[in-house]
Coordinates of C-alpha atoms and ligand atoms in Angstrom, one line a residue:
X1 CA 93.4 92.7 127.4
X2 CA 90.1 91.9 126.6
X3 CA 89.3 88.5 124.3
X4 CA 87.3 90.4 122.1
X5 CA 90.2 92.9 120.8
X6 CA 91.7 89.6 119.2
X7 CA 88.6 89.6 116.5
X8 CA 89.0 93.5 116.2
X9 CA 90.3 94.6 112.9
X10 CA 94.2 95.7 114.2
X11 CA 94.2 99.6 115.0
X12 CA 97.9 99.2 115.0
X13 CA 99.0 97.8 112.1
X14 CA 98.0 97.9 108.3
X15 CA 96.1 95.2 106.9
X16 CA 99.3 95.4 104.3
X17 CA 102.0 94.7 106.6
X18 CA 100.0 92.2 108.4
X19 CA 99.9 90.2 104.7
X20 CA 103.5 90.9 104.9
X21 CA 104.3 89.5 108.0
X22 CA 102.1 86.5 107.0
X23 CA 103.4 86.2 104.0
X24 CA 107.5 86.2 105.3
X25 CA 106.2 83.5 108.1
X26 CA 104.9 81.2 105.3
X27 CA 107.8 81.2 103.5
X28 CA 110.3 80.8 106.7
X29 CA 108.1 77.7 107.6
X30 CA 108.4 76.7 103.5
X31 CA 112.3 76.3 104.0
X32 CA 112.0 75.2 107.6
X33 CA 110.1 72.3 106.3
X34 CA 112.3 71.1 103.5
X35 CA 115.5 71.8 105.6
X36 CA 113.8 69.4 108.2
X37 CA 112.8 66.8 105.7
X38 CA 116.8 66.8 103.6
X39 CA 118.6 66.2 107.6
X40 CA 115.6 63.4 108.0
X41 CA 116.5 61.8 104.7
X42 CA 120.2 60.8 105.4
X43 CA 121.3 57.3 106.1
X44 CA 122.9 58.4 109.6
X45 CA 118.9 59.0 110.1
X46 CA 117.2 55.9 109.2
X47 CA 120.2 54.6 111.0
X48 CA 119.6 56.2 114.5
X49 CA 116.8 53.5 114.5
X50 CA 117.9 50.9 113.1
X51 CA 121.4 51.3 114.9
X52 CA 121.5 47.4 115.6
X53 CA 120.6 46.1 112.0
X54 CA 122.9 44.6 109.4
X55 CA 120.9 47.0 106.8
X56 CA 123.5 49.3 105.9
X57 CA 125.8 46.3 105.5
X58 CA 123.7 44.5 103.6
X59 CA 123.5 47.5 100.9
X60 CA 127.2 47.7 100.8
X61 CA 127.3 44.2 100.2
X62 CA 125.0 44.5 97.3
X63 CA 125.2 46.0 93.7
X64 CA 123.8 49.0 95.0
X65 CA 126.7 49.6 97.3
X66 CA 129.7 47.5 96.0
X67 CA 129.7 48.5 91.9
X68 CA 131.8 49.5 89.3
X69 CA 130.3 52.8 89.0
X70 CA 131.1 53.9 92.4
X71 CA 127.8 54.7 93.8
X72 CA 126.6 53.7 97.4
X73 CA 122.9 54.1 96.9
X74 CA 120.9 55.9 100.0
X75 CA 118.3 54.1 101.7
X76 CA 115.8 57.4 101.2
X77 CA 116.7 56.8 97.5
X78 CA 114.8 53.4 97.2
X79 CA 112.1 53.8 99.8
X80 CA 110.8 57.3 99.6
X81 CA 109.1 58.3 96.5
X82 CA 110.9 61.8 95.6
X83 CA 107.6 63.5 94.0
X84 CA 106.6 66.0 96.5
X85 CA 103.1 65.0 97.5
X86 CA 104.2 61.0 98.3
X87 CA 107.5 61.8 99.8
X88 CA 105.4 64.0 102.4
X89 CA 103.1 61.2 102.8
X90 CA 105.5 58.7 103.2
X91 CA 107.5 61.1 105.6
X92 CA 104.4 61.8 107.9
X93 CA 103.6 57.5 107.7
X94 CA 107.3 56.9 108.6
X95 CA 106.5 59.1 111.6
X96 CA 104.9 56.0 112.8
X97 CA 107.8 54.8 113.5
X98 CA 108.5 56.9 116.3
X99 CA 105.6 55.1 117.9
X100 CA 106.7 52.0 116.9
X101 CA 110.2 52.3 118.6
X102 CA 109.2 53.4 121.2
X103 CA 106.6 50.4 122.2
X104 CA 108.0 47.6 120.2
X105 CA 109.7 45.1 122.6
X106 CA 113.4 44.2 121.0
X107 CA 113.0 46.2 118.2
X108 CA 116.6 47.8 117.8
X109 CA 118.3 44.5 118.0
X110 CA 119.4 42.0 114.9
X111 CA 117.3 39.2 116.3
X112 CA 113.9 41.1 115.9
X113 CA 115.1 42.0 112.3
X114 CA 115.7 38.4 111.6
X115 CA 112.7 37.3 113.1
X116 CA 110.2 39.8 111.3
X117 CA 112.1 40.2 108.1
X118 CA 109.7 38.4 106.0
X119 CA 106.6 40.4 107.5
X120 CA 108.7 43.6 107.1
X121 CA 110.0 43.3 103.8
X122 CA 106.2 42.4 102.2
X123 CA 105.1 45.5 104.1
X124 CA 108.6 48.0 101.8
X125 CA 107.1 46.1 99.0
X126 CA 103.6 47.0 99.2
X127 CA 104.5 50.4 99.3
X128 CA 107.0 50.1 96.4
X129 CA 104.2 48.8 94.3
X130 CA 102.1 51.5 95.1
X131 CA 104.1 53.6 93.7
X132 CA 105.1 51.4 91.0
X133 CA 108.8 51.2 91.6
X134 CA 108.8 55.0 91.0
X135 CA 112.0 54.9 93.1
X136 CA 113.9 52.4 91.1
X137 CA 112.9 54.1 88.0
X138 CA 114.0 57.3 89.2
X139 CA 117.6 55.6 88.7
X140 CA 116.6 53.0 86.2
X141 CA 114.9 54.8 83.7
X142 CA 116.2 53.4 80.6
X143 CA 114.7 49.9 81.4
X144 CA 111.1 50.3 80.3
X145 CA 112.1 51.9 76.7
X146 CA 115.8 52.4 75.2
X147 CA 117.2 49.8 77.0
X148 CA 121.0 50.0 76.8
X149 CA 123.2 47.5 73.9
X150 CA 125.3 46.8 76.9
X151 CA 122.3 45.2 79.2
X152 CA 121.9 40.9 79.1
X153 CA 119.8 39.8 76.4
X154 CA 117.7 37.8 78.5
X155 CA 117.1 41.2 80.6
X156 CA 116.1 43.2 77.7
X157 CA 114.4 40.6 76.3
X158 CA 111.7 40.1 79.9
X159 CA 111.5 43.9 79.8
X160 CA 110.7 44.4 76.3
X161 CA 107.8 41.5 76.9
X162 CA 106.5 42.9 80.2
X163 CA 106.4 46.8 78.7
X164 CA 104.8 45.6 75.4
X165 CA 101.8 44.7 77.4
X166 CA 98.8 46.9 78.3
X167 CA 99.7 49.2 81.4
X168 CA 97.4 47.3 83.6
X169 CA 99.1 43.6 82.9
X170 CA 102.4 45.0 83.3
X171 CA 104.5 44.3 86.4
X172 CA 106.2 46.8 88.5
X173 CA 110.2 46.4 89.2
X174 CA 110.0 44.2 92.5
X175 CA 107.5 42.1 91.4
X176 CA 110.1 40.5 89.4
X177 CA 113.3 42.0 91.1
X178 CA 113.7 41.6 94.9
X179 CA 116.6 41.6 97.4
X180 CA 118.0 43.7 95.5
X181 CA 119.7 45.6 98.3
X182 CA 118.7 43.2 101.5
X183 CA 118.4 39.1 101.4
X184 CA 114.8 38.4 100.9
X185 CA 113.5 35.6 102.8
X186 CA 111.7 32.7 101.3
X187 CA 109.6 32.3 104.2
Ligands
HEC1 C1 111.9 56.8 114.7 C2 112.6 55.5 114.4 C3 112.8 55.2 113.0 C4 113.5 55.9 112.0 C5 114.1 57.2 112.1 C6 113.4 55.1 110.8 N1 112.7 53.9 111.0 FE1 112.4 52.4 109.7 N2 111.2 51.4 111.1 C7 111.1 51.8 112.4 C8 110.2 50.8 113.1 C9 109.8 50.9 114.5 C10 109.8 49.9 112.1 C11 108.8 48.7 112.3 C12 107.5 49.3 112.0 C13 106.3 48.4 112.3 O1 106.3 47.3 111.9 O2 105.3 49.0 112.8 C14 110.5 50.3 110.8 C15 110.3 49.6 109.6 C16 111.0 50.0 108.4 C17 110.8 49.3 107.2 C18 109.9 48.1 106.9 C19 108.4 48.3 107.1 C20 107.8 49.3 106.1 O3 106.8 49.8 106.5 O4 108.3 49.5 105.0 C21 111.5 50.0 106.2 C22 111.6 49.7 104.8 C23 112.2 51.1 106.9 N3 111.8 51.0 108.3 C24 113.0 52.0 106.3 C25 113.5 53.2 106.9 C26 114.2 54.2 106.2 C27 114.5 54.2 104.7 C28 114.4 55.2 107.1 C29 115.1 56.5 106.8 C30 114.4 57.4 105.9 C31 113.9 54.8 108.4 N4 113.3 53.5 108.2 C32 113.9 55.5 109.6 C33 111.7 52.9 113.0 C34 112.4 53.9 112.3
HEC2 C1 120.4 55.8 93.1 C2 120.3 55.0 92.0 C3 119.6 53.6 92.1 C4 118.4 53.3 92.6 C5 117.5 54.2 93.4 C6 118.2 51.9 92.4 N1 119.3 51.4 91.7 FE1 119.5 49.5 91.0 N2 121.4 49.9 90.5 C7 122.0 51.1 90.5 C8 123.4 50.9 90.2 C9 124.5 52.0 90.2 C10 123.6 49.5 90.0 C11 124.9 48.8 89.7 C12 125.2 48.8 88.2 C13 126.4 48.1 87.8 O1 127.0 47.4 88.6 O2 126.8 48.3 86.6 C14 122.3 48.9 90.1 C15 122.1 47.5 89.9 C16 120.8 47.0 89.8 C17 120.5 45.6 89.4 C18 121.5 44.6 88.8 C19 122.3 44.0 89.9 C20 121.5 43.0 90.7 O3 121.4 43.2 91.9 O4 120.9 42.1 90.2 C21 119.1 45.4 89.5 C22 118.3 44.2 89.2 C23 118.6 46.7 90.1 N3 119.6 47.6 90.2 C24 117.3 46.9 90.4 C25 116.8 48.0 91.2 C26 115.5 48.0 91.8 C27 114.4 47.0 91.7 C28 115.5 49.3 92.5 C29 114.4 49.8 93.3 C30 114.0 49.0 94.5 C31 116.8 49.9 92.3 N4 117.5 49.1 91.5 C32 117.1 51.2 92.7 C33 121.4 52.3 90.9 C34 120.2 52.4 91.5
HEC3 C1 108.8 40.6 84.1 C2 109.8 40.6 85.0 C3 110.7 41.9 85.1 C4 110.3 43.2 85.3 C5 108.9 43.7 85.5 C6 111.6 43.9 85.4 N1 112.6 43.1 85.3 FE1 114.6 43.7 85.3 N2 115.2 41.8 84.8 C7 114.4 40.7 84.7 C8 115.2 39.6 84.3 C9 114.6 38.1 84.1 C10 116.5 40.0 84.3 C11 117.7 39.1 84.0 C12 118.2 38.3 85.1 C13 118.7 39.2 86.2 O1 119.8 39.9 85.9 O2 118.2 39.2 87.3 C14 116.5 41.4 84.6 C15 117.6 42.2 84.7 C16 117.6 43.5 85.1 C17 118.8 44.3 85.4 C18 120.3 43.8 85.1 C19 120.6 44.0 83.7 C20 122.1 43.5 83.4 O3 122.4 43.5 82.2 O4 122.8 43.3 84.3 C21 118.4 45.5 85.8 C22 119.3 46.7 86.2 C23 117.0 45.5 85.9 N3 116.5 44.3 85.5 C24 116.2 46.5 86.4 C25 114.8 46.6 86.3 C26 114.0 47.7 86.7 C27 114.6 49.0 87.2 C28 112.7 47.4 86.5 C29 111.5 48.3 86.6 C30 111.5 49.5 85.7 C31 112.7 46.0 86.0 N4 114.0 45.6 85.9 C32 111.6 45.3 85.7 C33 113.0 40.7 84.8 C34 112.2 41.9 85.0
HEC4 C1 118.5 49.5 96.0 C2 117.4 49.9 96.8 C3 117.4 49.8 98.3 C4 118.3 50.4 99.2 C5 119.5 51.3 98.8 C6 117.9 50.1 100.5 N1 116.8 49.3 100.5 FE1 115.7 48.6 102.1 N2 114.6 47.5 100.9 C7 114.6 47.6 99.5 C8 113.6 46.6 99.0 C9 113.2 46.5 97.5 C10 113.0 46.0 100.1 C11 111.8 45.0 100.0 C12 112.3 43.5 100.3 C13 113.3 43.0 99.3 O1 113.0 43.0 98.1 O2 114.4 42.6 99.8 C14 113.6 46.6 101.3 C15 113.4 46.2 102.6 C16 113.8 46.9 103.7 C17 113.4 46.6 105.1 C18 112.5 45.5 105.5 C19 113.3 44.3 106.0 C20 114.1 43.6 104.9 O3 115.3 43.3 105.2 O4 113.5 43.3 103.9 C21 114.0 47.5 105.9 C22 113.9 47.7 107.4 C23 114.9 48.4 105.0 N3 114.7 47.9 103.7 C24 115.6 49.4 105.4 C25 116.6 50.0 104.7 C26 117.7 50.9 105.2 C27 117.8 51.4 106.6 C28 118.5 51.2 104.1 C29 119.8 52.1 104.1 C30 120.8 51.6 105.0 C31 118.0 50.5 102.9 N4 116.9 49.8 103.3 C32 118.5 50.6 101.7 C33 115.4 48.4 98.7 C34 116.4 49.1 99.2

């Protein structure tokens, strides 16, 4: 076949069922995408990494895993955003990871946890505040207005203050609240 046929209009085929194929292809890959994103968003996945940290323990050790509601909360729950354009961002950054894993000496192993857990925990908190706890709040949502009868009164009362103020001089969730689901280090 000659290279130029492939800028030929098609002889074969209507320009109509060529949109239609396109179109069926794009919407294949639509579902392909999200199907591949929902199996990469489990805890069994963040676990296949992280085989040889106490993580998971430490969340079932926590409120967010040991409550009287019930609930285990998932790790994709509190450190991917779930709006559509920064989940994707976050997913193709997490794909750094892969690198990561693959060069970083000890990683897989409790020690190197230990060792980096102050580094790596600033790093879940810088993204957390760029997306101003949108994660937490996801769940959380009555804490910046409403705020239930049934929460302390020295919680509502440092809520109420913080939200009162002007956007800009307010302070996200972790700013205030962290470890909540790991021990954070103090150094
Ligand atoms: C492909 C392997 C791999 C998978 C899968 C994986 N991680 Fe990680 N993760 C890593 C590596 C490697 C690091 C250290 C990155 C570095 O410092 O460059 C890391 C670091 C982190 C950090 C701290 C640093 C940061 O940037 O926030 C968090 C939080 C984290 N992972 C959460 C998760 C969650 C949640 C999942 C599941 C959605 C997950 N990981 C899945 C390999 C992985
Ligand atoms: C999937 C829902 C969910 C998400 C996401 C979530 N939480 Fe929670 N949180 C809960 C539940 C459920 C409890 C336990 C409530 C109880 O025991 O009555 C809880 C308890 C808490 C408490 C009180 C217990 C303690 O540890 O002091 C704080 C503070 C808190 N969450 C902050 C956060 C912050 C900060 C984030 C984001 C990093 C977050 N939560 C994300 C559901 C969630
Ligand atoms: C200005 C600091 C500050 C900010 C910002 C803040 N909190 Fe709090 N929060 C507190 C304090 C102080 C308490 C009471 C002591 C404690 O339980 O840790 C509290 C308590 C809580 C509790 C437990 C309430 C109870 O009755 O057990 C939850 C849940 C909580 N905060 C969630 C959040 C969430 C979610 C956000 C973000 C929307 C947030 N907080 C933002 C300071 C803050
Ligand atoms: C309730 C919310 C929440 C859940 C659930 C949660 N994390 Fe985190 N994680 C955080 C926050 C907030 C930080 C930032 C440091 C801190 O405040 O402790 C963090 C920090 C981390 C770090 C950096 C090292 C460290 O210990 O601080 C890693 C790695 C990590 N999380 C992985 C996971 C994995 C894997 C899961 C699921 C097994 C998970 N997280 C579940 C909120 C959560």
């Amino acid at each position: 076949m000659n290279w130029r046929n492939w800028f030929k209009p098609s002889v074969k085929y209507s320009i109509f069922t060529l949109i239609g194929v396109g179109a069926t292809l794009g919407v294949v890959g639509y579902f392909a995408v999200q199907q591949t994103l929902h199996a990469t968003s489990t805890d069994e996945f963040c676990m296949t990494c992280h085989s040889n940290h106490s993580l998971k323990d430490e969340v079932l050790a926590s409120a967010h895993g040991n409550n009287r509601a019930g609930i285990t909360v998932q790790c994709q729950q509190c450190h991917i955003a779930q709006e559509p354009f920064n989940y994707l961002m976050k997913k193709i950054i997490v794909s750094k990871d892969i690198w990561g894993y693959l060069t970083i000496d000890g990683f897989n192993t409790q020690e190197w946890l230990e060792e980096n857990r102050k580094e790596q925990a600033d790093l879940a908190l810088v993204y957390l505040k760029k997306i101003d706890s949108s994660t937490c709040r996801n769940c959380h949502n009555n804490v910046t207005h409403d705020q239930p009868e049934a929460m302390k009164k020295m919680a509502t009362r440092m809520h109420d203050m913080n939200y009162a103020k002007e956007k800009d001089a307010q302070r996200t969730c972790v700013d205030c609240h962290k470890g909540v689901a790991h021990p954070y280090p103090k150094s």
